[in-house]
Coordinates of C-alpha atoms in Angstrom, one line a residue:
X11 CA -37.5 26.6 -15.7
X12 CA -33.8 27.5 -17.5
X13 CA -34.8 27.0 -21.6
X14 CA -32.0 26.7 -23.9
X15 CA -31.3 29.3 -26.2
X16 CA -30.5 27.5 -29.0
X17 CA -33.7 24.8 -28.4
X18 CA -35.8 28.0 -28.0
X19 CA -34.6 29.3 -31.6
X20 CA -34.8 25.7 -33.4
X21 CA -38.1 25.6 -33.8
X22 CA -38.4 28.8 -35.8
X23 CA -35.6 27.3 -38.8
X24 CA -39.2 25.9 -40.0
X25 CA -39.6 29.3 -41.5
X26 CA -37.7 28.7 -44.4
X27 CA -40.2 25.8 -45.0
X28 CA -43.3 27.9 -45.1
X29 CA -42.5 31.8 -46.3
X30 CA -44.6 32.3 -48.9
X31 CA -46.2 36.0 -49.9
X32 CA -48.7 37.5 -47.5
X33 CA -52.0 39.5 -49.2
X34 CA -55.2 40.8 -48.7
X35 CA -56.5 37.9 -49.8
X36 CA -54.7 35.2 -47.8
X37 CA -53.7 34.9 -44.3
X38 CA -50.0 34.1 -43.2
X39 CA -50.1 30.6 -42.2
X40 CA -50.1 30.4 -38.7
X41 CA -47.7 28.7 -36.1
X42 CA -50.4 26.3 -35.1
X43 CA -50.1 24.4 -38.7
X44 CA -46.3 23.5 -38.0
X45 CA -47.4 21.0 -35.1
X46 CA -46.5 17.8 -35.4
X47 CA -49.7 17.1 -32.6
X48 CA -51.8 19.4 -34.1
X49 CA -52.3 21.2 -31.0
X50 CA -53.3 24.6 -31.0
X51 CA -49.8 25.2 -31.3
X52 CA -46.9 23.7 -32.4
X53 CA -44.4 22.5 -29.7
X54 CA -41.0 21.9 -29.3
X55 CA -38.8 19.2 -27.1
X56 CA -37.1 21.8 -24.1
X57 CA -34.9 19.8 -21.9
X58 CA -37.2 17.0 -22.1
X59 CA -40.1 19.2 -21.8
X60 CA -43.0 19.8 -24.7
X61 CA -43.4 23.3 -24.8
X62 CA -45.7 25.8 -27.2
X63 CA -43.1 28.0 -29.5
X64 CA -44.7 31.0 -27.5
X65 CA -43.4 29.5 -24.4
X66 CA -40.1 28.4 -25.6
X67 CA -39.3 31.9 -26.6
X68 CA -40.4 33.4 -23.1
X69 CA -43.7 34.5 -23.9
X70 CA -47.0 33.8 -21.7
X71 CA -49.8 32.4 -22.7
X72 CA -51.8 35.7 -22.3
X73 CA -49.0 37.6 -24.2
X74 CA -49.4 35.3 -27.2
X75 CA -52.8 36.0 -27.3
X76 CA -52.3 39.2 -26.9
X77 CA -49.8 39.5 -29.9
X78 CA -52.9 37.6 -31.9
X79 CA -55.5 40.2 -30.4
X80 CA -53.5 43.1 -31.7
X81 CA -52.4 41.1 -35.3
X82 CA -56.3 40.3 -36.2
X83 CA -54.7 36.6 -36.9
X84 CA -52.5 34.3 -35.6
X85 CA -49.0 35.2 -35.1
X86 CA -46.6 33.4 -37.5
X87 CA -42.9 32.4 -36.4
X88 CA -40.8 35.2 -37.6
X89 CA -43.6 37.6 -36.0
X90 CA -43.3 35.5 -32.9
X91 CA -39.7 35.4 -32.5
X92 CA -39.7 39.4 -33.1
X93 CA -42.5 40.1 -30.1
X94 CA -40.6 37.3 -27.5
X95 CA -37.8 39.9 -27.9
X96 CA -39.2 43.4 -27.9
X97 CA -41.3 42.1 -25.1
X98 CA -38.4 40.5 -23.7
X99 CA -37.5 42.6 -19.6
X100 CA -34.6 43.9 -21.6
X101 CA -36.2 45.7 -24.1
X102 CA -39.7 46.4 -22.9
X103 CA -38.8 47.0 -18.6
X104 CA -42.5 45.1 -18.3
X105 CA -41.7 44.3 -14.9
X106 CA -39.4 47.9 -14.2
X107 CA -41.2 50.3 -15.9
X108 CA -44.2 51.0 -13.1
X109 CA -41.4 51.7 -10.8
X110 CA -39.2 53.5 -13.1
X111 CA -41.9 55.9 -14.0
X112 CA -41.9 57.5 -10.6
X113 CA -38.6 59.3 -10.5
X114 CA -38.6 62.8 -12.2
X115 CA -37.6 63.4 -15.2
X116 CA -38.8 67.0 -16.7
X117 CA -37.1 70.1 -16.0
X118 CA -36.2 73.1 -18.1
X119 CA -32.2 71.6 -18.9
X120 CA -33.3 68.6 -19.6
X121 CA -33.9 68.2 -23.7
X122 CA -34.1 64.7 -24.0
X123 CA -36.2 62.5 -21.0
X124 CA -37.1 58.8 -21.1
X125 CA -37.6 57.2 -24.4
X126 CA -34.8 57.6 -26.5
X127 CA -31.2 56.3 -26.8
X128 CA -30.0 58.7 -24.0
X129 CA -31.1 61.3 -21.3
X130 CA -29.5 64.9 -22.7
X131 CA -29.4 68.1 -20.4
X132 CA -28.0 71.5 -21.4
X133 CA -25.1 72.5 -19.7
X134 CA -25.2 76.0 -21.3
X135 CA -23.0 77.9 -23.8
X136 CA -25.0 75.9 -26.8
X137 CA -23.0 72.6 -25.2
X138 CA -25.1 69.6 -24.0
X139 CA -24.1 66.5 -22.4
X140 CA -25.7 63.2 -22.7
X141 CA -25.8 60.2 -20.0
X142 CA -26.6 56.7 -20.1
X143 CA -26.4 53.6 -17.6
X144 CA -27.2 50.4 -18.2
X145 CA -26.4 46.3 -17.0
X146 CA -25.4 43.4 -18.6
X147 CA -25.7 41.3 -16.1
X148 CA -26.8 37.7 -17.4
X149 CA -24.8 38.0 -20.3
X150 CA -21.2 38.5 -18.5
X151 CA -22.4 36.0 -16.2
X152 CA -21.9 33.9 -19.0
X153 CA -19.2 34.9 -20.5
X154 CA -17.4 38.2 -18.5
X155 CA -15.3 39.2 -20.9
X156 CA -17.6 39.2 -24.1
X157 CA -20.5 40.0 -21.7
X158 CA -18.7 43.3 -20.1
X159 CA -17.0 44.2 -23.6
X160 CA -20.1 44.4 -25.8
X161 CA -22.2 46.1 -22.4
X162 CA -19.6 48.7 -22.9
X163 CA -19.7 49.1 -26.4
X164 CA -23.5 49.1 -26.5
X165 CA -23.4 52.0 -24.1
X166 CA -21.3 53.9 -26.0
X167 CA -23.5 53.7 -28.9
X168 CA -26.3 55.0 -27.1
X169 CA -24.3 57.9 -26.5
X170 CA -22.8 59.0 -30.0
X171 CA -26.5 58.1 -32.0
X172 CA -27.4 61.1 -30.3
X173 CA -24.9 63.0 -31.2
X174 CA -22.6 63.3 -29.3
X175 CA -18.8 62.2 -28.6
X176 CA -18.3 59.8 -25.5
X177 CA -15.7 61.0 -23.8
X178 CA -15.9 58.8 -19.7
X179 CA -17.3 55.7 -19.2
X180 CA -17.6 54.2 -15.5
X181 CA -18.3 51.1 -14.2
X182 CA -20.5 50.1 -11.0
X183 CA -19.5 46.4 -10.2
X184 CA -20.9 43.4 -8.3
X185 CA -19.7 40.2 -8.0
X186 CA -19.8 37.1 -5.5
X187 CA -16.8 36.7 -2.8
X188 CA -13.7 36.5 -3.3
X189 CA -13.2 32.7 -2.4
X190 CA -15.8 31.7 -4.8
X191 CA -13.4 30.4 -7.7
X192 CA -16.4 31.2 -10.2
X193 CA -16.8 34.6 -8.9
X194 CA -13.1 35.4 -8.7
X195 CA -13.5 34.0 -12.8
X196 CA -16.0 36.7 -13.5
X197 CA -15.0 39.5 -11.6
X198 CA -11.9 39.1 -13.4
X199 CA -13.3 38.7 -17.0
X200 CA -15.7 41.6 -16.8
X201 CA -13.0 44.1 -16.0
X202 CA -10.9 42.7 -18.6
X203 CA -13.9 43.2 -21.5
X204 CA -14.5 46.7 -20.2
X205 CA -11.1 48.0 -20.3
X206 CA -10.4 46.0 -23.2
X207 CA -13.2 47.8 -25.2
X208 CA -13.0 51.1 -23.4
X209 CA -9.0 51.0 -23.9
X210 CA -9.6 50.3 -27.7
X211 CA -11.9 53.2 -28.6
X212 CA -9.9 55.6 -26.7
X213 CA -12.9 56.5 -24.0
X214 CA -11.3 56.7 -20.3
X215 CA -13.0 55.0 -17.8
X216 CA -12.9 57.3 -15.2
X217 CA -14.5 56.2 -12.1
X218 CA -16.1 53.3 -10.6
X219 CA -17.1 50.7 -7.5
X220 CA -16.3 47.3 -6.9
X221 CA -18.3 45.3 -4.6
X222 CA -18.0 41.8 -3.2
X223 CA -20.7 39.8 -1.2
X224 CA -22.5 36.7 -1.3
X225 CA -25.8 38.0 -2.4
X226 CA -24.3 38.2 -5.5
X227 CA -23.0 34.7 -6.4
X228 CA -23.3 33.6 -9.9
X229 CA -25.3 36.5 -10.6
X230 CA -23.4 39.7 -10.9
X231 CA -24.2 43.1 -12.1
X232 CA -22.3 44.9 -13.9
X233 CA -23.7 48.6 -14.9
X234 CA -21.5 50.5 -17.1
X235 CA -22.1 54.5 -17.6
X236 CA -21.2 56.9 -20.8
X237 CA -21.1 60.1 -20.8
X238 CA -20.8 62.5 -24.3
X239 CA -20.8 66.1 -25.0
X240 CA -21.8 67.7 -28.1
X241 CA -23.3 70.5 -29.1
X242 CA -27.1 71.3 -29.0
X243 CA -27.5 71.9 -32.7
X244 CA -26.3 68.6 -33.3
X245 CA -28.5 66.7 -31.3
X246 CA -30.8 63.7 -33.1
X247 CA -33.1 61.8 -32.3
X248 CA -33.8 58.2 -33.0
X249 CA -37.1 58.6 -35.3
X250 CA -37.6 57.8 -38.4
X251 CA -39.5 60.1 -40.8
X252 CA -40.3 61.5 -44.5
X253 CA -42.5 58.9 -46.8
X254 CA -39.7 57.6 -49.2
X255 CA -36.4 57.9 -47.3
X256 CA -34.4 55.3 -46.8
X257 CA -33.1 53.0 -43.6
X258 CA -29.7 52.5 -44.2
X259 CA -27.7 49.7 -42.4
X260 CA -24.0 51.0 -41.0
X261 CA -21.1 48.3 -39.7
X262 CA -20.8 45.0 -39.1
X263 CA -22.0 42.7 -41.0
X264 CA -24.6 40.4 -39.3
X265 CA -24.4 37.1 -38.3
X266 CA -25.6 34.6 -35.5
X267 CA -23.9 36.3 -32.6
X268 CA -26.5 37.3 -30.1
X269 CA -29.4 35.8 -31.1
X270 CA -31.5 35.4 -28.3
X271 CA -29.3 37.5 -26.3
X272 CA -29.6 40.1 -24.1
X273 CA -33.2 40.5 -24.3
X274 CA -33.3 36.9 -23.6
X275 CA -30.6 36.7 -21.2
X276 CA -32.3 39.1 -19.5
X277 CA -35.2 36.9 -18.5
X278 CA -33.5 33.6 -18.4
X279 CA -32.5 31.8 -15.3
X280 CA -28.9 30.2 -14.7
X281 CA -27.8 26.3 -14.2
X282 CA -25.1 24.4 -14.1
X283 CA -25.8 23.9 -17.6
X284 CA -25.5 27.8 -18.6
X285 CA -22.4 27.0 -21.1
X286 CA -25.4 26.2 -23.2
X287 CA -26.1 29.8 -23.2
X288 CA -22.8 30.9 -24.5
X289 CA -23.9 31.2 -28.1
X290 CA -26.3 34.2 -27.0
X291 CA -23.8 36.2 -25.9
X292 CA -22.8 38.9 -28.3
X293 CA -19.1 39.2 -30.0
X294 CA -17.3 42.7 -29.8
X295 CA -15.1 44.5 -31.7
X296 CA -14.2 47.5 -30.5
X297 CA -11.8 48.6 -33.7
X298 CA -15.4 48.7 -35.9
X299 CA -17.1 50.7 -33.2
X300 CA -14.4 53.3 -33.5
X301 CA -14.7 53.5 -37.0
X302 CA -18.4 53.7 -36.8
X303 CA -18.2 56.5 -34.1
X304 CA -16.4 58.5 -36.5
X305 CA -18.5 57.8 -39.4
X306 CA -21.8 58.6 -37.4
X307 CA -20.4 61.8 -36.2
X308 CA -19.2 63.3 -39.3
X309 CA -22.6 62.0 -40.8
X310 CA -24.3 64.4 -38.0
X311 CA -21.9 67.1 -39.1
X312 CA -22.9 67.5 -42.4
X313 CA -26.9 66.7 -41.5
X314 CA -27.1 63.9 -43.7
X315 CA -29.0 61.7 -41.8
X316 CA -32.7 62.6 -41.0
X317 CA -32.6 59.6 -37.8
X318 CA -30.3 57.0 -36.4
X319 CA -30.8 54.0 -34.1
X320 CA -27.9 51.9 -32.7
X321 CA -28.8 48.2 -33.0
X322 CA -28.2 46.4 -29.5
X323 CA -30.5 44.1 -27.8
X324 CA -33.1 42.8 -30.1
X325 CA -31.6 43.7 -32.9
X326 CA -32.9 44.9 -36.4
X327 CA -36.3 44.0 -35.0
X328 CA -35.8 46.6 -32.6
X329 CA -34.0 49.4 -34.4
X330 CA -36.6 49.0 -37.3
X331 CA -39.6 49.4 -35.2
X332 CA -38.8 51.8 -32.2
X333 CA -37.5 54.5 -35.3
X334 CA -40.9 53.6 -37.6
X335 CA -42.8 54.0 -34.3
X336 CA -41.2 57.4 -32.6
X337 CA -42.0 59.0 -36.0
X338 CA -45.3 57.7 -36.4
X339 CA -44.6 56.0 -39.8
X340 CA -44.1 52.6 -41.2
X341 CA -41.0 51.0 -42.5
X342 CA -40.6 48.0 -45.5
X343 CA -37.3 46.2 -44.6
X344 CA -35.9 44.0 -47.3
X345 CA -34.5 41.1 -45.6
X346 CA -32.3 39.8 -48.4
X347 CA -30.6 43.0 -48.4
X348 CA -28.8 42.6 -45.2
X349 CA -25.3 42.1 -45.2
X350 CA -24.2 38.6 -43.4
X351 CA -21.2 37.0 -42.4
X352 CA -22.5 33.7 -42.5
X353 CA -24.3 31.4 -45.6
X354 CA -28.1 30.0 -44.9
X355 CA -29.2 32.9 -42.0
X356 CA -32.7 32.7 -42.2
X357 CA -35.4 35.9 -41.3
X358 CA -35.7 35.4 -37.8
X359 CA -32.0 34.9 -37.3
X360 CA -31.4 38.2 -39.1
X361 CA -33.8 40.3 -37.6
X362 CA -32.9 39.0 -34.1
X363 CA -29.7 39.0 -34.1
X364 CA -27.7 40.9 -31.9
X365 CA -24.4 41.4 -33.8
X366 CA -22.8 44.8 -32.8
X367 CA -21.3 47.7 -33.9
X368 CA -24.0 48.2 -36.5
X369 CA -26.3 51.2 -36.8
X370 CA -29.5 52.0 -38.5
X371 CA -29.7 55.8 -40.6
X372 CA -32.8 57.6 -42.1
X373 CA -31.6 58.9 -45.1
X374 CA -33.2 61.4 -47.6
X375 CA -32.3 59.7 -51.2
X376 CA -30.8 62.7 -53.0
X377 CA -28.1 62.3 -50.0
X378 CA -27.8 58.9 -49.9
X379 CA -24.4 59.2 -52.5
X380 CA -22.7 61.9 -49.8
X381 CA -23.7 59.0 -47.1
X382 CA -21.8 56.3 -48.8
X383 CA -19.1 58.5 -49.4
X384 CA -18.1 59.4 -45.9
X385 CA -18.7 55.5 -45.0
X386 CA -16.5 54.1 -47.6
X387 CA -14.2 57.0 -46.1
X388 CA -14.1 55.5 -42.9
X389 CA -14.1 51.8 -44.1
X390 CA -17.6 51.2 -42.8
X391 CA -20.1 49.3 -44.5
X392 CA -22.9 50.7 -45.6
X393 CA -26.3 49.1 -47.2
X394 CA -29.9 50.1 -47.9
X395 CA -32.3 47.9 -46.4
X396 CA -35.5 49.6 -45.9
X397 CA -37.9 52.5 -47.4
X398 CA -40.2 54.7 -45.2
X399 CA -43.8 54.5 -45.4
X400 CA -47.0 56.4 -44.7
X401 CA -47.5 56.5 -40.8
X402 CA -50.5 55.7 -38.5
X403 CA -52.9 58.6 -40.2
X404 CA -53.2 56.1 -43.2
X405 CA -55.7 53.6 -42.3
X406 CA -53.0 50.6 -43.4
X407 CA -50.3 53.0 -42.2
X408 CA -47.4 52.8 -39.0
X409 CA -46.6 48.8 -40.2
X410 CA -43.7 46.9 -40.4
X411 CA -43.0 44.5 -43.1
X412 CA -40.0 42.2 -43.2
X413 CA -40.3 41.6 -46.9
X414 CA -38.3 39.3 -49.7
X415 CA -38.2 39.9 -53.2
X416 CA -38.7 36.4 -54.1
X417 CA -41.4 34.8 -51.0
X418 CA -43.4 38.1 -50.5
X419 CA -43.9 39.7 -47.2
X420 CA -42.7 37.3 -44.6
X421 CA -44.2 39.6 -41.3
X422 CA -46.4 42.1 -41.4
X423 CA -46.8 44.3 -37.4
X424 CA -48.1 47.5 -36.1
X425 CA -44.4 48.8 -35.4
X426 CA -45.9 50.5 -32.7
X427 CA -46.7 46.9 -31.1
X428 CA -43.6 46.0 -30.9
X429 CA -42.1 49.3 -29.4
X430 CA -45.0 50.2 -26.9
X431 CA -47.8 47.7 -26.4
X432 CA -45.9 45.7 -24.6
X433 CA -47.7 44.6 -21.0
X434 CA -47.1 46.2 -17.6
X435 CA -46.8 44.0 -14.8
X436 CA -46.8 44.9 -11.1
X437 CA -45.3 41.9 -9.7
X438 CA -45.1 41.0 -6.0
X439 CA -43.2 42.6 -3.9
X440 CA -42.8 42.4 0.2
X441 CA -40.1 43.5 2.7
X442 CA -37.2 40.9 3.7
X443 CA -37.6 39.0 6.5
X444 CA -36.5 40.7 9.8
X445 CA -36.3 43.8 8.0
X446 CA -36.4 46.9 9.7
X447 CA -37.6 50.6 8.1
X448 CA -37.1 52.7 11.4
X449 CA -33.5 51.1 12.1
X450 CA -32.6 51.8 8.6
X451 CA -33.4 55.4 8.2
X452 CA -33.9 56.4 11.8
X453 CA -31.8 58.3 14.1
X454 CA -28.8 56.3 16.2
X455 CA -30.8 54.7 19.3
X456 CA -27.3 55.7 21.0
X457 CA -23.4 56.6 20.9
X458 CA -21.0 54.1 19.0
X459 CA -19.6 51.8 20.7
X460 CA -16.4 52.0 21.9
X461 CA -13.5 50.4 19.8
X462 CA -10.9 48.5 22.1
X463 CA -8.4 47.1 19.6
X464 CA -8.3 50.2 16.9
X465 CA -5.1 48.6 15.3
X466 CA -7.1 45.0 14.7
X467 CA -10.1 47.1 13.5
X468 CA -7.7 48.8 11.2
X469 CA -6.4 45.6 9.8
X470 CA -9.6 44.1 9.2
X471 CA -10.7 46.9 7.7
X472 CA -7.7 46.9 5.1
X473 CA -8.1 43.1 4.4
X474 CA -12.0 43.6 3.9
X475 CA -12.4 42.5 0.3
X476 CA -15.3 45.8 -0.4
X477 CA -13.9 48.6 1.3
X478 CA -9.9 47.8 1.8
X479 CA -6.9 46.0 -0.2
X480 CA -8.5 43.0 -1.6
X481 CA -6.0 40.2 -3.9
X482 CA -8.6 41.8 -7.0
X483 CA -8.2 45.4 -6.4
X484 CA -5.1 46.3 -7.5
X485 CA -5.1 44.7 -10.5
X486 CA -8.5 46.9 -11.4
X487 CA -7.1 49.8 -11.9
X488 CA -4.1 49.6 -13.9
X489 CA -6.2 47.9 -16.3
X490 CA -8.2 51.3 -17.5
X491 CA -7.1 53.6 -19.4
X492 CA -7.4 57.2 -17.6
X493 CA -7.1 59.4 -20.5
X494 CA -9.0 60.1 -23.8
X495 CA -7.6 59.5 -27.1
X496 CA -8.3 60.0 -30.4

């Protein structure tokens, strides 16, 4: 069933009715006293459907109890909306990550595997390079150029919060045929946003594919690759650590761009009705992210900054509790200390949203003055929103709380819940029918056939939309900037 993104969010504006301090000595009040039935929990109207809030935000019914199996309690709205993302395909890989774990990834060049922003090798001479690839497939489905721009712009991220500079992106590309007027609409729209954003930062992209079939009508994917150098000694990870420092918030200010995204997106279905979707997809801006670049790596330069996280899908939610949870500590975020760009955001929108170009910074106070300094240098924004607190060897330690000076402690999570308890699913899987292993890999069963009309095998070859001159194709190209800039 295709839910609404914005139905599925609705709901949780019912927050603001019910945030009130949570304590030893009461319980937060659970979702189950919001229901107009009084059901065991409350429900909202999807597309004509009734549907649990669990439900609505792509969580099963064993994953909500779960989430209330590792809480102790029942899981209020804000907690819930921050678990239906980081559980989310897109952020957790529930369904990839049985799969993914089988391909190597230790050797003696390899410094940084699986687990952080970025794979890092060393390429020798005290120089390292870092890679990343990933999709955003759904999103640019839904709107290409927005979709492809901020895919590209999240990538990039990955790639300078550890350090290093990006200096190539490239661009593996799938889309429906040609004569699919849709198709032809997205194709065209997601190379667009990736030179668009590419072109604006001043990082080449260098290389690429571009593939056209049926199989992949209305549901492209577009993968888009970085790759950075920098030097070892400069390489950070993104953890947070030290009782008492402090999470600083770098970039854009946030707003309701994204929320629900990606890490929705990701596990959505598509309609005819998918314009409703449009609101999910993130807004870049590619002039900030260059900004920020430069502010993160002369941050790195000086060693100012203990940690750093790039905030993509999921959000603060997710940048807050995979750095409290790779340093085995706990985190207080002040919600009403986040910058906005719009009036009457309440706690779930701000901690899901997916606005970009923002960063998240450990910070040691006595350097917090040399940190402001270099951001007001580079016209980024800057903002304390969180402190650093005692980690899992404390027997209340490793939590995060999404607090408010004036209603109390709004959500209160193992952060390590969020980041790695997340369930593993093996899901179905069979050959396609008339599928053939032996054909596929196996020798030639004889010679190739001969060809009697080379010149009209030629020409078919040259009009084939994948592999020759396609209408598309030589408008690809041009579009990309081939050289680096500064």
């Amino acid at each position: 069933m295709v839910i609404t993104i914005g139905c599925k969010y609705h709901l949780l504006h019912e927050e603001a009715e019910r945030r009130r301090p949570l304590t030893a000595n009461r319980r937060p009040i659970p979702r189950s006293s919001m229901a107009s039935s009084g059901g065991p929990h409350s429900s909202c109207s999807v597309r004509g459907m009734s549907e649990p809030v669990h439900r609505a935000l792509g969580l099963t019914d064993d994953e909500a109890e779960q989430i209330d199996t590792i809480l102790g309690r029942q899981a209020n709205h804000l907690e819930l909306a921050m678990f239906s993302v980081m559980w989310s395909e897109h952020c957790s890989y529930k369904s990839s990550r049985i799969h993914l774990k089988r391909l190597p990834t230790e050797a003696p060049w390899v410094l940084v595997g699986p687990g952080e922003n970025a794979g890092v090798v060393d390429v020798g001479d005290g120089i390292a390079v870092a890679i990343r690839i990933e999709s955003h497939n759904h999103p640019s489905a839904i709107e290409p150029y927005q979709g492809a721009a901020t895919g590209a712009g999240g990538i990039l991220r990955d790639i300078f919060t550890m350090g290093a500079r990006p200096i190539a992106l490239m661009d593996p590309l799938r889309f429906g045929p040609l004569d699919d007027p849709r198709s032809r609409w997205i194709a065209e729209g997601v190379v667009s946003g990736i030179s668009g954003y590419g072109n604006s930062v001043g990082v080449p992209t260098v290389g690429g594919e571009t593939v056209f079939d049926a199989t992949y009508t209305g549901n492209p994917l577009v993968n888009v690759l970085c790759v950075g150098v920098l030097p070892v000694d400069r390489l950070v990870l993104g953890q947070a650590s030290g009782v008492g420092n402090v999470a600083v918030l770098l970039g854009s200010a946030t707003g309701r761009d994204g929320i629900g995204g990606v890490s929705v997106l990701a596990s959505a279905g598509f309609d005819d009705n998918d314009t409703d979707k449009r609101p999910s997809v993130q807004v870049g801006d590619p002039f900030e992210e260059k900004r920020l670049i430069e502010a993160c790596l002369e941050l790195l330069d000086a060693k100012l900054v203990v940690g750093i996280q790039d905030l993509g899908g999921a959000g603060l939610a997710c940048a807050t509790s995979e750095t409290a949870s790779r340093g085995g500590v706990g985190m207080d975020v002040d919600v009403s200390a986040i910058p906005r760009r719009e009036q009457g955001m309440e706690p779930f929108e701000v901690m899901t949203s997916e606005s970009q170009e923002r960063m998240l910074a450990i910070v040691e106070p006595g350097d917090l003055e040399a940190v402001l300094a270099i951001c007001d240098k580079w016209e980024v924004r800057a903002a304390v929103i969180g402190t650093v607190t005692p980690g899992i060897e404390n027997s209340d330690g490793g939590r995060l709380r999404i607090v408010d000076p004036d209603a109390g402690v709004l959500a209160d999570v193992p952060a390590a819940a969020l980041h790695d308890e997340a369930p593993l699913y093996d899901r179905p899987r069979q050959a396609p029918a008339g599928f053939d292993e032996v054909a596929r890999v196996g020798p030639s069963s004889g010679p190739m056939p001969g060809c009697d009309d080379p010149a009209g095998d030629l020409l078919n070859l040259l009009c084939d939309p994948v592999v020759g001159v396609s209408p598309v194709r030589p408008s690809v190209v041009p579009q990309y900037r081939g050289r680096a800039r500064r």
